[in-house]
Coordinates of C-alpha atoms and ligand atoms in Angstrom, one line a residue:
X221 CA 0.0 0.0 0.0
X222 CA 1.3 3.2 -1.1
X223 CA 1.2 4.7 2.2
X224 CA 3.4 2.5 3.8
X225 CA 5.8 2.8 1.4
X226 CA 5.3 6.4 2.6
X227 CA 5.9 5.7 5.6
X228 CA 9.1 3.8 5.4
X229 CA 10.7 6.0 3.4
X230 CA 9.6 8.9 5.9
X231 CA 11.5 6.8 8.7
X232 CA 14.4 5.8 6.7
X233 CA 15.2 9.8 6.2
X234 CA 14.6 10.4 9.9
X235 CA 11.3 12.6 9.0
X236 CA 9.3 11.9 13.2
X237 CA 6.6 14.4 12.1
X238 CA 5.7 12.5 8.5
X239 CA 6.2 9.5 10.3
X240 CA 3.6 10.7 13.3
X241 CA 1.3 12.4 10.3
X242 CA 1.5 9.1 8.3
X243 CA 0.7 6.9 11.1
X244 CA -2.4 8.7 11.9
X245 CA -3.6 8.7 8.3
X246 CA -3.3 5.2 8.0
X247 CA -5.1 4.4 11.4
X248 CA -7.3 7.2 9.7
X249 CA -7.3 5.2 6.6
X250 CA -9.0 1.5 8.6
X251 CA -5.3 0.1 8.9
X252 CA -4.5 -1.6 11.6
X253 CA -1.8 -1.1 14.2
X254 CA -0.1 -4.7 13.2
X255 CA 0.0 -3.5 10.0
X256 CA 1.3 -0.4 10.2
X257 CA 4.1 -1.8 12.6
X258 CA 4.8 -4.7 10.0
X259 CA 4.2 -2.7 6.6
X260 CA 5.5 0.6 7.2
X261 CA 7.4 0.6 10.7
X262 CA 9.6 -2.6 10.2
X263 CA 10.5 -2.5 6.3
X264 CA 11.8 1.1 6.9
X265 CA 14.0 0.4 9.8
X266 CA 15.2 -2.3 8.1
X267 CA 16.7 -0.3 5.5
X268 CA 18.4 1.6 8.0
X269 CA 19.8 -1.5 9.5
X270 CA 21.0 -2.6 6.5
X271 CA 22.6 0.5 5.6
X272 CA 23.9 0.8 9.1
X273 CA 25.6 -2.6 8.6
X274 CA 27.1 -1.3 5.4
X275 CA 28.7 1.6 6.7
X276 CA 26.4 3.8 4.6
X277 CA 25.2 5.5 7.4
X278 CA 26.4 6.4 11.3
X279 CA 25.0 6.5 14.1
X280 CA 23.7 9.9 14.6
X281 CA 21.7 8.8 11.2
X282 CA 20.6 5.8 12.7
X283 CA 19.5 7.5 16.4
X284 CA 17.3 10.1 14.2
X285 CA 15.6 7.3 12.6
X286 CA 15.2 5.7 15.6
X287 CA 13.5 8.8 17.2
X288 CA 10.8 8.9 14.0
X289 CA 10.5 5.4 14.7
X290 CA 9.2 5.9 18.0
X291 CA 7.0 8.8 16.7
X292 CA 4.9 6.0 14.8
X293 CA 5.2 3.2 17.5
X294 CA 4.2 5.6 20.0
X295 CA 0.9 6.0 18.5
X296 CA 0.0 2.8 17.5
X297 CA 1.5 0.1 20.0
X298 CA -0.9 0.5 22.4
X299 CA -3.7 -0.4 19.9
X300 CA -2.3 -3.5 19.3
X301 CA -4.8 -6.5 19.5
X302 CA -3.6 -9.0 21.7
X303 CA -3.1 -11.3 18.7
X304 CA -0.7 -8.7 17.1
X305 CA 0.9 -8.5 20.2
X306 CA 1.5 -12.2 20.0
X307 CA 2.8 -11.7 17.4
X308 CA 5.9 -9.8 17.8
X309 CA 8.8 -11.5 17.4
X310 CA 9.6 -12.3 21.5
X311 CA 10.8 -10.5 24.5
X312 CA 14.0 -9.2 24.4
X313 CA 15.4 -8.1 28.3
X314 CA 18.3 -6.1 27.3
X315 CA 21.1 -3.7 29.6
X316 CA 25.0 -3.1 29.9
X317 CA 25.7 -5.3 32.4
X318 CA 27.4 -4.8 36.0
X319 CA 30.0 -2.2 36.6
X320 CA 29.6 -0.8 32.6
X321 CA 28.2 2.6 32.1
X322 CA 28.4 3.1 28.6
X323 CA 24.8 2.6 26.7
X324 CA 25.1 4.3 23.2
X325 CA 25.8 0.8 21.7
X326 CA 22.9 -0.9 24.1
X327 CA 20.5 1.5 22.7
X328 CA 21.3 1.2 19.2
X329 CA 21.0 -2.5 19.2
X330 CA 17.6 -2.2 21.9
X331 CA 16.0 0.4 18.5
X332 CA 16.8 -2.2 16.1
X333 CA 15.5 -5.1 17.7
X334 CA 12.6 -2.8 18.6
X335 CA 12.4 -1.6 14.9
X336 CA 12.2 -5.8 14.0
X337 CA 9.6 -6.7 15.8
X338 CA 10.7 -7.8 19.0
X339 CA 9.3 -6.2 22.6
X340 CA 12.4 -4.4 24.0
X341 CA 12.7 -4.4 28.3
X342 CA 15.5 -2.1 28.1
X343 CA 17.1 -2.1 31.8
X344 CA 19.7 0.6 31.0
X345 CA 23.2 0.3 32.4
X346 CA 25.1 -1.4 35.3
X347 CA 22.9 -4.3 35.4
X348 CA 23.1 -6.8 37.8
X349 CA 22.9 -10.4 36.7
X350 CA 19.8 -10.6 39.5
X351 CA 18.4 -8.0 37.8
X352 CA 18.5 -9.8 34.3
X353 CA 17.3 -12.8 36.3
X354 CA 14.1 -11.0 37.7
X355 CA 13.5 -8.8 34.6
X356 CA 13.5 -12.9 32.6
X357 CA 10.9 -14.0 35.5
X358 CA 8.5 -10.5 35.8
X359 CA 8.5 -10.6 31.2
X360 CA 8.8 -13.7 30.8
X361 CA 11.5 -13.2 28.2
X362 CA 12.9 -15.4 25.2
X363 CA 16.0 -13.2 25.1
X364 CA 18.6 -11.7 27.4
X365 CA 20.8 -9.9 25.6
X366 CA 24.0 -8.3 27.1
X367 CA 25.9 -5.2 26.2
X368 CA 30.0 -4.0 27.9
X369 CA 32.5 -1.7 26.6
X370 CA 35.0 -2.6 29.0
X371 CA 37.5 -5.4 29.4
X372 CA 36.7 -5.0 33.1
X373 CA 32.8 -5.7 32.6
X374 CA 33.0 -8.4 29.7
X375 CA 33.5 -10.8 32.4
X376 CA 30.3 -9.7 34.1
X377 CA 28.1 -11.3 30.9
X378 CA 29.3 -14.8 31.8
X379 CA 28.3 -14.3 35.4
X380 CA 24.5 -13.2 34.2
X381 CA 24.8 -16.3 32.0
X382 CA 25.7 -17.9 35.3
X383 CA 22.9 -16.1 36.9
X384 CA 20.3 -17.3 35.1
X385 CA 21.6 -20.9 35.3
X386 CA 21.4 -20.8 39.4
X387 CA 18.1 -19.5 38.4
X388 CA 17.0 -22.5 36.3
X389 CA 16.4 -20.1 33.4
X390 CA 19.5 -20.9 31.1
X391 CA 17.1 -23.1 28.5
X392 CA 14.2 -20.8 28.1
X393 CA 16.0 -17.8 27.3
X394 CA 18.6 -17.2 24.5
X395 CA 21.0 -15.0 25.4
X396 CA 22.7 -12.6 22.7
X397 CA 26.1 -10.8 23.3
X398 CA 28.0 -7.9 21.9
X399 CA 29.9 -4.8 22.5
X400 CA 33.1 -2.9 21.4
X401 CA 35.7 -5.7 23.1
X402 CA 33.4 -8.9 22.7
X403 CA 34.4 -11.4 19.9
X404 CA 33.1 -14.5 18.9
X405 CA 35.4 -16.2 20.7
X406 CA 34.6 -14.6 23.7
X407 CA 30.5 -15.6 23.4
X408 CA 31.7 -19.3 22.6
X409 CA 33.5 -19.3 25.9
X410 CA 31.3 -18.1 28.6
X411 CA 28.4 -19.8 26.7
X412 CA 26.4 -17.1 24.9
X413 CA 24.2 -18.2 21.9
X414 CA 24.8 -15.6 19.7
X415 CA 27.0 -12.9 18.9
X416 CA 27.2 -9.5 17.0
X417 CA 29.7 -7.2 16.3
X418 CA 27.0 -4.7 15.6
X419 CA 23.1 -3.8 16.1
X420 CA 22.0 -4.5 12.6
X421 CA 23.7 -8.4 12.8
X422 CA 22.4 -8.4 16.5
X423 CA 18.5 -8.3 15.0
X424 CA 20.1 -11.3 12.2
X425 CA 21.6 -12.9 15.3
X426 CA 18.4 -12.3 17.2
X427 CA 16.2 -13.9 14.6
X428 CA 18.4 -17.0 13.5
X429 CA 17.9 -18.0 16.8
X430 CA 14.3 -18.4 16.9
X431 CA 14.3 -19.9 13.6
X432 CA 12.6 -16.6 11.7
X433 CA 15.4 -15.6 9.7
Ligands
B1M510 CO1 34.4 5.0 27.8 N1 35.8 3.7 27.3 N2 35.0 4.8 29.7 N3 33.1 6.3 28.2 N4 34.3 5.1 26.0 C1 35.8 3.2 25.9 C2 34.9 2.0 25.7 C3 37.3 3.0 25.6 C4 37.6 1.9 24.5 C5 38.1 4.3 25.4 C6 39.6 4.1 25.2 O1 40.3 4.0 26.2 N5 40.0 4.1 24.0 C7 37.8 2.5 27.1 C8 37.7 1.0 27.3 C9 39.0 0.3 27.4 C10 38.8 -1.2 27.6 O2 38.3 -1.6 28.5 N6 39.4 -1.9 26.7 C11 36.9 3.3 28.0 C12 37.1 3.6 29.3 C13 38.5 3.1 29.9 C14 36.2 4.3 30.2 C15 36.4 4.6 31.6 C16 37.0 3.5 32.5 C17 37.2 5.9 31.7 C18 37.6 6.4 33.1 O3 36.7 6.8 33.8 N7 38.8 6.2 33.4 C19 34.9 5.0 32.0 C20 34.2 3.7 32.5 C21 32.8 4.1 33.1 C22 32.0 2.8 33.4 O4 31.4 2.3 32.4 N8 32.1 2.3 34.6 C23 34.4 5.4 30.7 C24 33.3 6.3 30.6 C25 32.8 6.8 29.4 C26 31.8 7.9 29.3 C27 30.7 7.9 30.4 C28 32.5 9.2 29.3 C29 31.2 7.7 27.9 C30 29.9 6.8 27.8 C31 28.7 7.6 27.6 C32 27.5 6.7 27.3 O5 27.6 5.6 26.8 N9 26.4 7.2 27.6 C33 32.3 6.9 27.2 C34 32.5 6.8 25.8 C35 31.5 7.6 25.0 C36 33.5 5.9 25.2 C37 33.8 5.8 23.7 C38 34.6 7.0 23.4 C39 32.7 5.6 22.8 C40 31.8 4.4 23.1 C41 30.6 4.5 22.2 O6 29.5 4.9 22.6 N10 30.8 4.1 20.9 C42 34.7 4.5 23.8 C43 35.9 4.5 22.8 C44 35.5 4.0 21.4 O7 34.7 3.1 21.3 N11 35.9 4.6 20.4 C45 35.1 4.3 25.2 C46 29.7 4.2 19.9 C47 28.8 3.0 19.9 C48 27.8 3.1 18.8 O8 29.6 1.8 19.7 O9 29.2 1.0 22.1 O10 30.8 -0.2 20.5 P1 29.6 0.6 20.7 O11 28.4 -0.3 20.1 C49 28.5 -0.9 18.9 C50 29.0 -2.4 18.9 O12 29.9 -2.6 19.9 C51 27.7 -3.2 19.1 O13 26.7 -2.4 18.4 C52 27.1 -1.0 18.4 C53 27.0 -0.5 16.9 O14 26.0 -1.0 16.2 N12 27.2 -3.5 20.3 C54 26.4 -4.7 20.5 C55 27.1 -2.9 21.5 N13 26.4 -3.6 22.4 C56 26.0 -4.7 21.8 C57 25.1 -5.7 22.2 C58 24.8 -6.7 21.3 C59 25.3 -6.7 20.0 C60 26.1 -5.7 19.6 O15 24.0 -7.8 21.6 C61 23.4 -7.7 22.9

Protein backbone atom coordinates (compact mmCIF):
# COMPACT_ATOMS: atom_id res chain seq x y z
CA UNK A 1 0.00 0.00 0.00
CA UNK A 2 1.27 3.19 -1.08
CA UNK A 3 1.20 4.69 2.20
CA UNK A 4 3.37 2.51 3.82
CA UNK A 5 5.84 2.77 1.41
CA UNK A 6 5.27 6.43 2.58
CA UNK A 7 5.86 5.73 5.64
CA UNK A 8 9.11 3.85 5.44
CA UNK A 9 10.70 6.02 3.41
CA UNK A 10 9.60 8.90 5.94
CA UNK A 11 11.46 6.81 8.68
CA UNK A 12 14.41 5.77 6.73
CA UNK A 13 15.24 9.80 6.19
CA UNK A 14 14.60 10.42 9.90
CA UNK A 15 11.29 12.56 9.01
CA UNK A 16 9.34 11.86 13.17
CA UNK A 17 6.57 14.41 12.13
CA UNK A 18 5.71 12.52 8.51
CA UNK A 19 6.17 9.53 10.28
CA UNK A 20 3.55 10.67 13.27
CA UNK A 21 1.34 12.39 10.30
CA UNK A 22 1.47 9.07 8.27
CA UNK A 23 0.69 6.90 11.14
CA UNK A 24 -2.43 8.65 11.94
CA UNK A 25 -3.64 8.72 8.31
CA UNK A 26 -3.28 5.18 7.98
CA UNK A 27 -5.15 4.42 11.35
CA UNK A 28 -7.33 7.18 9.74
CA UNK A 29 -7.33 5.22 6.64
CA UNK A 30 -9.04 1.52 8.64
CA UNK A 31 -5.26 0.11 8.88
CA UNK A 32 -4.55 -1.58 11.62
CA UNK A 33 -1.79 -1.13 14.24
CA UNK A 34 -0.08 -4.67 13.19
CA UNK A 35 -0.01 -3.53 9.96
CA UNK A 36 1.27 -0.41 10.21
CA UNK A 37 4.10 -1.79 12.62
CA UNK A 38 4.75 -4.67 9.96
CA UNK A 39 4.16 -2.71 6.65
CA UNK A 40 5.53 0.62 7.24
CA UNK A 41 7.41 0.56 10.70
CA UNK A 42 9.61 -2.57 10.23
CA UNK A 43 10.51 -2.50 6.30
CA UNK A 44 11.75 1.06 6.92
CA UNK A 45 13.99 0.43 9.85
CA UNK A 46 15.15 -2.33 8.09
CA UNK A 47 16.69 -0.34 5.55
CA UNK A 48 18.42 1.62 7.96
CA UNK A 49 19.80 -1.51 9.52
CA UNK A 50 20.99 -2.64 6.48
CA UNK A 51 22.61 0.55 5.56
CA UNK A 52 23.87 0.85 9.05
CA UNK A 53 25.63 -2.58 8.59
CA UNK A 54 27.10 -1.35 5.38
CA UNK A 55 28.75 1.63 6.67
CA UNK A 56 26.40 3.79 4.59
CA UNK A 57 25.17 5.48 7.36
CA UNK A 58 26.36 6.36 11.25
CA UNK A 59 24.97 6.45 14.09
CA UNK A 60 23.75 9.93 14.57
CA UNK A 61 21.68 8.83 11.22
CA UNK A 62 20.57 5.81 12.73
CA UNK A 63 19.51 7.45 16.41
CA UNK A 64 17.29 10.11 14.21
CA UNK A 65 15.63 7.29 12.56
CA UNK A 66 15.21 5.70 15.59
CA UNK A 67 13.49 8.83 17.20
CA UNK A 68 10.76 8.87 13.97
CA UNK A 69 10.47 5.42 14.68
CA UNK A 70 9.17 5.94 17.97
CA UNK A 71 7.03 8.81 16.66
CA UNK A 72 4.92 6.03 14.77
CA UNK A 73 5.23 3.22 17.52
CA UNK A 74 4.21 5.64 19.97
CA UNK A 75 0.90 6.04 18.46
CA UNK A 76 0.04 2.81 17.49
CA UNK A 77 1.53 0.13 20.03
CA UNK A 78 -0.94 0.55 22.42
CA UNK A 79 -3.72 -0.39 19.89
CA UNK A 80 -2.34 -3.48 19.27
CA UNK A 81 -4.83 -6.47 19.49
CA UNK A 82 -3.63 -8.95 21.66
CA UNK A 83 -3.14 -11.32 18.70
CA UNK A 84 -0.75 -8.68 17.07
CA UNK A 85 0.86 -8.50 20.17
CA UNK A 86 1.45 -12.17 19.95
CA UNK A 87 2.84 -11.74 17.39
CA UNK A 88 5.87 -9.76 17.78
CA UNK A 89 8.77 -11.51 17.41
CA UNK A 90 9.60 -12.34 21.48
CA UNK A 91 10.77 -10.53 24.51
CA UNK A 92 14.02 -9.17 24.40
CA UNK A 93 15.43 -8.08 28.26
CA UNK A 94 18.30 -6.07 27.32
CA UNK A 95 21.07 -3.75 29.57
CA UNK A 96 25.05 -3.08 29.91
CA UNK A 97 25.69 -5.33 32.43
CA UNK A 98 27.39 -4.77 35.99
CA UNK A 99 30.05 -2.24 36.55
CA UNK A 100 29.58 -0.77 32.57
CA UNK A 101 28.24 2.65 32.08
CA UNK A 102 28.36 3.09 28.59
CA UNK A 103 24.79 2.59 26.70
CA UNK A 104 25.06 4.30 23.16
CA UNK A 105 25.79 0.77 21.70
CA UNK A 106 22.92 -0.91 24.08
CA UNK A 107 20.51 1.53 22.66
CA UNK A 108 21.31 1.17 19.24
CA UNK A 109 20.96 -2.45 19.17
CA UNK A 110 17.56 -2.21 21.87
CA UNK A 111 16.03 0.43 18.47
CA UNK A 112 16.77 -2.24 16.14
CA UNK A 113 15.50 -5.10 17.73
CA UNK A 114 12.62 -2.84 18.56
CA UNK A 115 12.42 -1.58 14.92
CA UNK A 116 12.23 -5.77 13.99
CA UNK A 117 9.60 -6.69 15.76
CA UNK A 118 10.67 -7.85 19.01
CA UNK A 119 9.28 -6.20 22.57
CA UNK A 120 12.35 -4.40 23.96
CA UNK A 121 12.66 -4.36 28.30
CA UNK A 122 15.53 -2.09 28.07
CA UNK A 123 17.13 -2.07 31.82
CA UNK A 124 19.68 0.56 31.03
CA UNK A 125 23.20 0.28 32.42
CA UNK A 126 25.14 -1.42 35.31
CA UNK A 127 22.91 -4.35 35.38
CA UNK A 128 23.10 -6.82 37.82
CA UNK A 129 22.91 -10.42 36.72
CA UNK A 130 19.84 -10.65 39.48
CA UNK A 131 18.37 -8.03 37.81
CA UNK A 132 18.53 -9.81 34.30
CA UNK A 133 17.27 -12.81 36.34
CA UNK A 134 14.11 -10.96 37.74
CA UNK A 135 13.53 -8.76 34.62
CA UNK A 136 13.52 -12.92 32.60
CA UNK A 137 10.85 -13.95 35.52
CA UNK A 138 8.52 -10.52 35.78
CA UNK A 139 8.45 -10.59 31.23
CA UNK A 140 8.79 -13.74 30.80
CA UNK A 141 11.48 -13.18 28.22
CA UNK A 142 12.95 -15.35 25.21
CA UNK A 143 16.02 -13.20 25.12
CA UNK A 144 18.57 -11.69 27.37
CA UNK A 145 20.81 -9.86 25.57
CA UNK A 146 23.97 -8.32 27.09
CA UNK A 147 25.94 -5.20 26.24
CA UNK A 148 30.00 -4.01 27.91
CA UNK A 149 32.48 -1.70 26.64
CA UNK A 150 35.00 -2.59 29.01
CA UNK A 151 37.53 -5.40 29.40
CA UNK A 152 36.72 -5.04 33.08
CA UNK A 153 32.81 -5.67 32.60
CA UNK A 154 32.98 -8.43 29.71
CA UNK A 155 33.45 -10.84 32.44
CA UNK A 156 30.29 -9.69 34.10
CA UNK A 157 28.13 -11.29 30.92
CA UNK A 158 29.27 -14.84 31.78
CA UNK A 159 28.28 -14.35 35.38
CA UNK A 160 24.47 -13.17 34.15
CA UNK A 161 24.84 -16.30 32.00
CA UNK A 162 25.66 -17.86 35.30
CA UNK A 163 22.86 -16.12 36.91
CA UNK A 164 20.28 -17.32 35.08
CA UNK A 165 21.56 -20.86 35.27
CA UNK A 166 21.35 -20.82 39.37
CA UNK A 167 18.11 -19.53 38.43
CA UNK A 168 16.95 -22.55 36.33
CA UNK A 169 16.39 -20.07 33.41
CA UNK A 170 19.51 -20.86 31.06
CA UNK A 171 17.11 -23.11 28.51
CA UNK A 172 14.21 -20.80 28.09
CA UNK A 173 16.00 -17.83 27.28
CA UNK A 174 18.57 -17.20 24.47
CA UNK A 175 21.04 -15.04 25.38
CA UNK A 176 22.67 -12.59 22.69
CA UNK A 177 26.08 -10.79 23.28
CA UNK A 178 28.02 -7.91 21.89
CA UNK A 179 29.94 -4.76 22.50
CA UNK A 180 33.08 -2.93 21.44
CA UNK A 181 35.69 -5.75 23.08
CA UNK A 182 33.41 -8.88 22.74
CA UNK A 183 34.40 -11.38 19.90
CA UNK A 184 33.06 -14.51 18.91
CA UNK A 185 35.42 -16.20 20.65
CA UNK A 186 34.57 -14.64 23.74
CA UNK A 187 30.51 -15.57 23.45
CA UNK A 188 31.74 -19.31 22.64
CA UNK A 189 33.55 -19.26 25.89
CA UNK A 190 31.27 -18.07 28.57
CA UNK A 191 28.42 -19.78 26.67
CA UNK A 192 26.35 -17.14 24.86
CA UNK A 193 24.15 -18.18 21.92
CA UNK A 194 24.79 -15.64 19.68
CA UNK A 195 26.97 -12.88 18.91
CA UNK A 196 27.19 -9.47 16.99
CA UNK A 197 29.75 -7.22 16.35
CA UNK A 198 26.99 -4.70 15.62
CA UNK A 199 23.08 -3.76 16.06
CA UNK A 200 21.96 -4.54 12.56
CA UNK A 201 23.70 -8.43 12.80
CA UNK A 202 22.38 -8.40 16.53
CA UNK A 203 18.48 -8.33 14.98
CA UNK A 204 20.11 -11.25 12.20
CA UNK A 205 21.63 -12.86 15.30
CA UNK A 206 18.43 -12.27 17.20
CA UNK A 207 16.22 -13.86 14.57
CA UNK A 208 18.42 -16.97 13.50
CA UNK A 209 17.91 -18.01 16.83
CA UNK A 210 14.28 -18.38 16.89
CA UNK A 211 14.33 -19.89 13.65
CA UNK A 212 12.64 -16.56 11.72
CA UNK A 213 15.39 -15.56 9.72
CO1 LIG B 1 34.45 4.96 27.81
N1 LIG B 1 35.79 3.67 27.29
N2 LIG B 1 35.02 4.82 29.69
N3 LIG B 1 33.13 6.34 28.16
N4 LIG B 1 34.27 5.14 25.96
C1 LIG B 1 35.80 3.24 25.89
C2 LIG B 1 34.93 2.01 25.70
C3 LIG B 1 37.34 2.96 25.65
C4 LIG B 1 37.62 1.95 24.53
C5 LIG B 1 38.07 4.30 25.40
C6 LIG B 1 39.56 4.13 25.23
O1 LIG B 1 40.26 3.98 26.18
N5 LIG B 1 40.04 4.15 24.01
C7 LIG B 1 37.81 2.48 27.07
C8 LIG B 1 37.69 0.97 27.31
C9 LIG B 1 39.03 0.29 27.36
C10 LIG B 1 38.85 -1.16 27.58
O2 LIG B 1 38.26 -1.60 28.51
N6 LIG B 1 39.40 -1.92 26.65
C11 LIG B 1 36.88 3.28 27.96
C12 LIG B 1 37.13 3.56 29.32
C13 LIG B 1 38.45 3.07 29.87
C14 LIG B 1 36.23 4.26 30.15
C15 LIG B 1 36.37 4.62 31.62
C16 LIG B 1 36.96 3.52 32.51
C17 LIG B 1 37.19 5.91 31.66
C18 LIG B 1 37.56 6.38 33.06
O3 LIG B 1 36.70 6.80 33.78
N7 LIG B 1 38.82 6.23 33.36
C19 LIG B 1 34.92 4.96 32.03
C20 LIG B 1 34.15 3.73 32.54
C21 LIG B 1 32.81 4.09 33.12
C22 LIG B 1 32.02 2.83 33.36
O4 LIG B 1 31.41 2.33 32.44
N8 LIG B 1 32.06 2.33 34.58
C23 LIG B 1 34.35 5.41 30.72
C24 LIG B 1 33.31 6.33 30.61
C25 LIG B 1 32.79 6.78 29.41
C26 LIG B 1 31.76 7.90 29.32
C27 LIG B 1 30.72 7.88 30.44
C28 LIG B 1 32.51 9.20 29.35
C29 LIG B 1 31.18 7.68 27.87
C30 LIG B 1 29.93 6.77 27.81
C31 LIG B 1 28.68 7.58 27.57
C32 LIG B 1 27.52 6.66 27.30
O5 LIG B 1 27.63 5.56 26.80
N9 LIG B 1 26.36 7.17 27.63
C33 LIG B 1 32.33 6.90 27.20
C34 LIG B 1 32.49 6.77 25.81
C35 LIG B 1 31.53 7.58 24.95
C36 LIG B 1 33.46 5.92 25.23
C37 LIG B 1 33.83 5.75 23.75
C38 LIG B 1 34.60 7.02 23.36
C39 LIG B 1 32.71 5.55 22.78
C40 LIG B 1 31.77 4.38 23.10
C41 LIG B 1 30.58 4.46 22.17
O6 LIG B 1 29.52 4.90 22.57
N10 LIG B 1 30.77 4.09 20.90
C42 LIG B 1 34.75 4.47 23.78
C43 LIG B 1 35.88 4.51 22.77
C44 LIG B 1 35.45 4.03 21.43
O7 LIG B 1 34.69 3.07 21.32
N11 LIG B 1 35.95 4.65 20.43
C45 LIG B 1 35.07 4.33 25.21
C46 LIG B 1 29.73 4.20 19.87
C47 LIG B 1 28.82 2.99 19.94
C48 LIG B 1 27.78 3.07 18.84
O8 LIG B 1 29.59 1.85 19.72
O9 LIG B 1 29.17 0.99 22.06
O10 LIG B 1 30.85 -0.15 20.50
P1 LIG B 1 29.59 0.59 20.70
O11 LIG B 1 28.38 -0.29 20.13
C49 LIG B 1 28.48 -0.92 18.88
C50 LIG B 1 28.98 -2.35 18.94
O12 LIG B 1 29.92 -2.58 19.95
C51 LIG B 1 27.73 -3.18 19.05
O13 LIG B 1 26.73 -2.42 18.36
C52 LIG B 1 27.07 -1.03 18.37
C53 LIG B 1 27.03 -0.47 16.94
O14 LIG B 1 26.05 -0.96 16.18
N12 LIG B 1 27.16 -3.54 20.33
C54 LIG B 1 26.41 -4.67 20.45
C55 LIG B 1 27.15 -2.90 21.50
N13 LIG B 1 26.45 -3.60 22.40
C56 LIG B 1 25.96 -4.69 21.77
C57 LIG B 1 25.15 -5.74 22.23
C58 LIG B 1 24.81 -6.73 21.32
C59 LIG B 1 25.27 -6.71 20.01
C60 LIG B 1 26.07 -5.68 19.56
O15 LIG B 1 24.03 -7.77 21.64
C61 LIG B 1 23.36 -7.74 22.88
Amino acid sequence: MAILQELADALVAGNANKVKELTEKALADGMSAGQIIKEGLIPGMAVVGERFKKNEIYVPEVLIAARAMQAGLGIVKPLLTEAEAAERLGTVCIGTVKGDLHDIGKNLVAMMLEGAGFEVIDLGVDVAPEKFVEAVKEHNANYVALSALLTTTMVNMKETIQALTDAGLRDSVKVLVGGAPVTQAFADDIGADGYAPDSGTAVDVAKKLIGAA
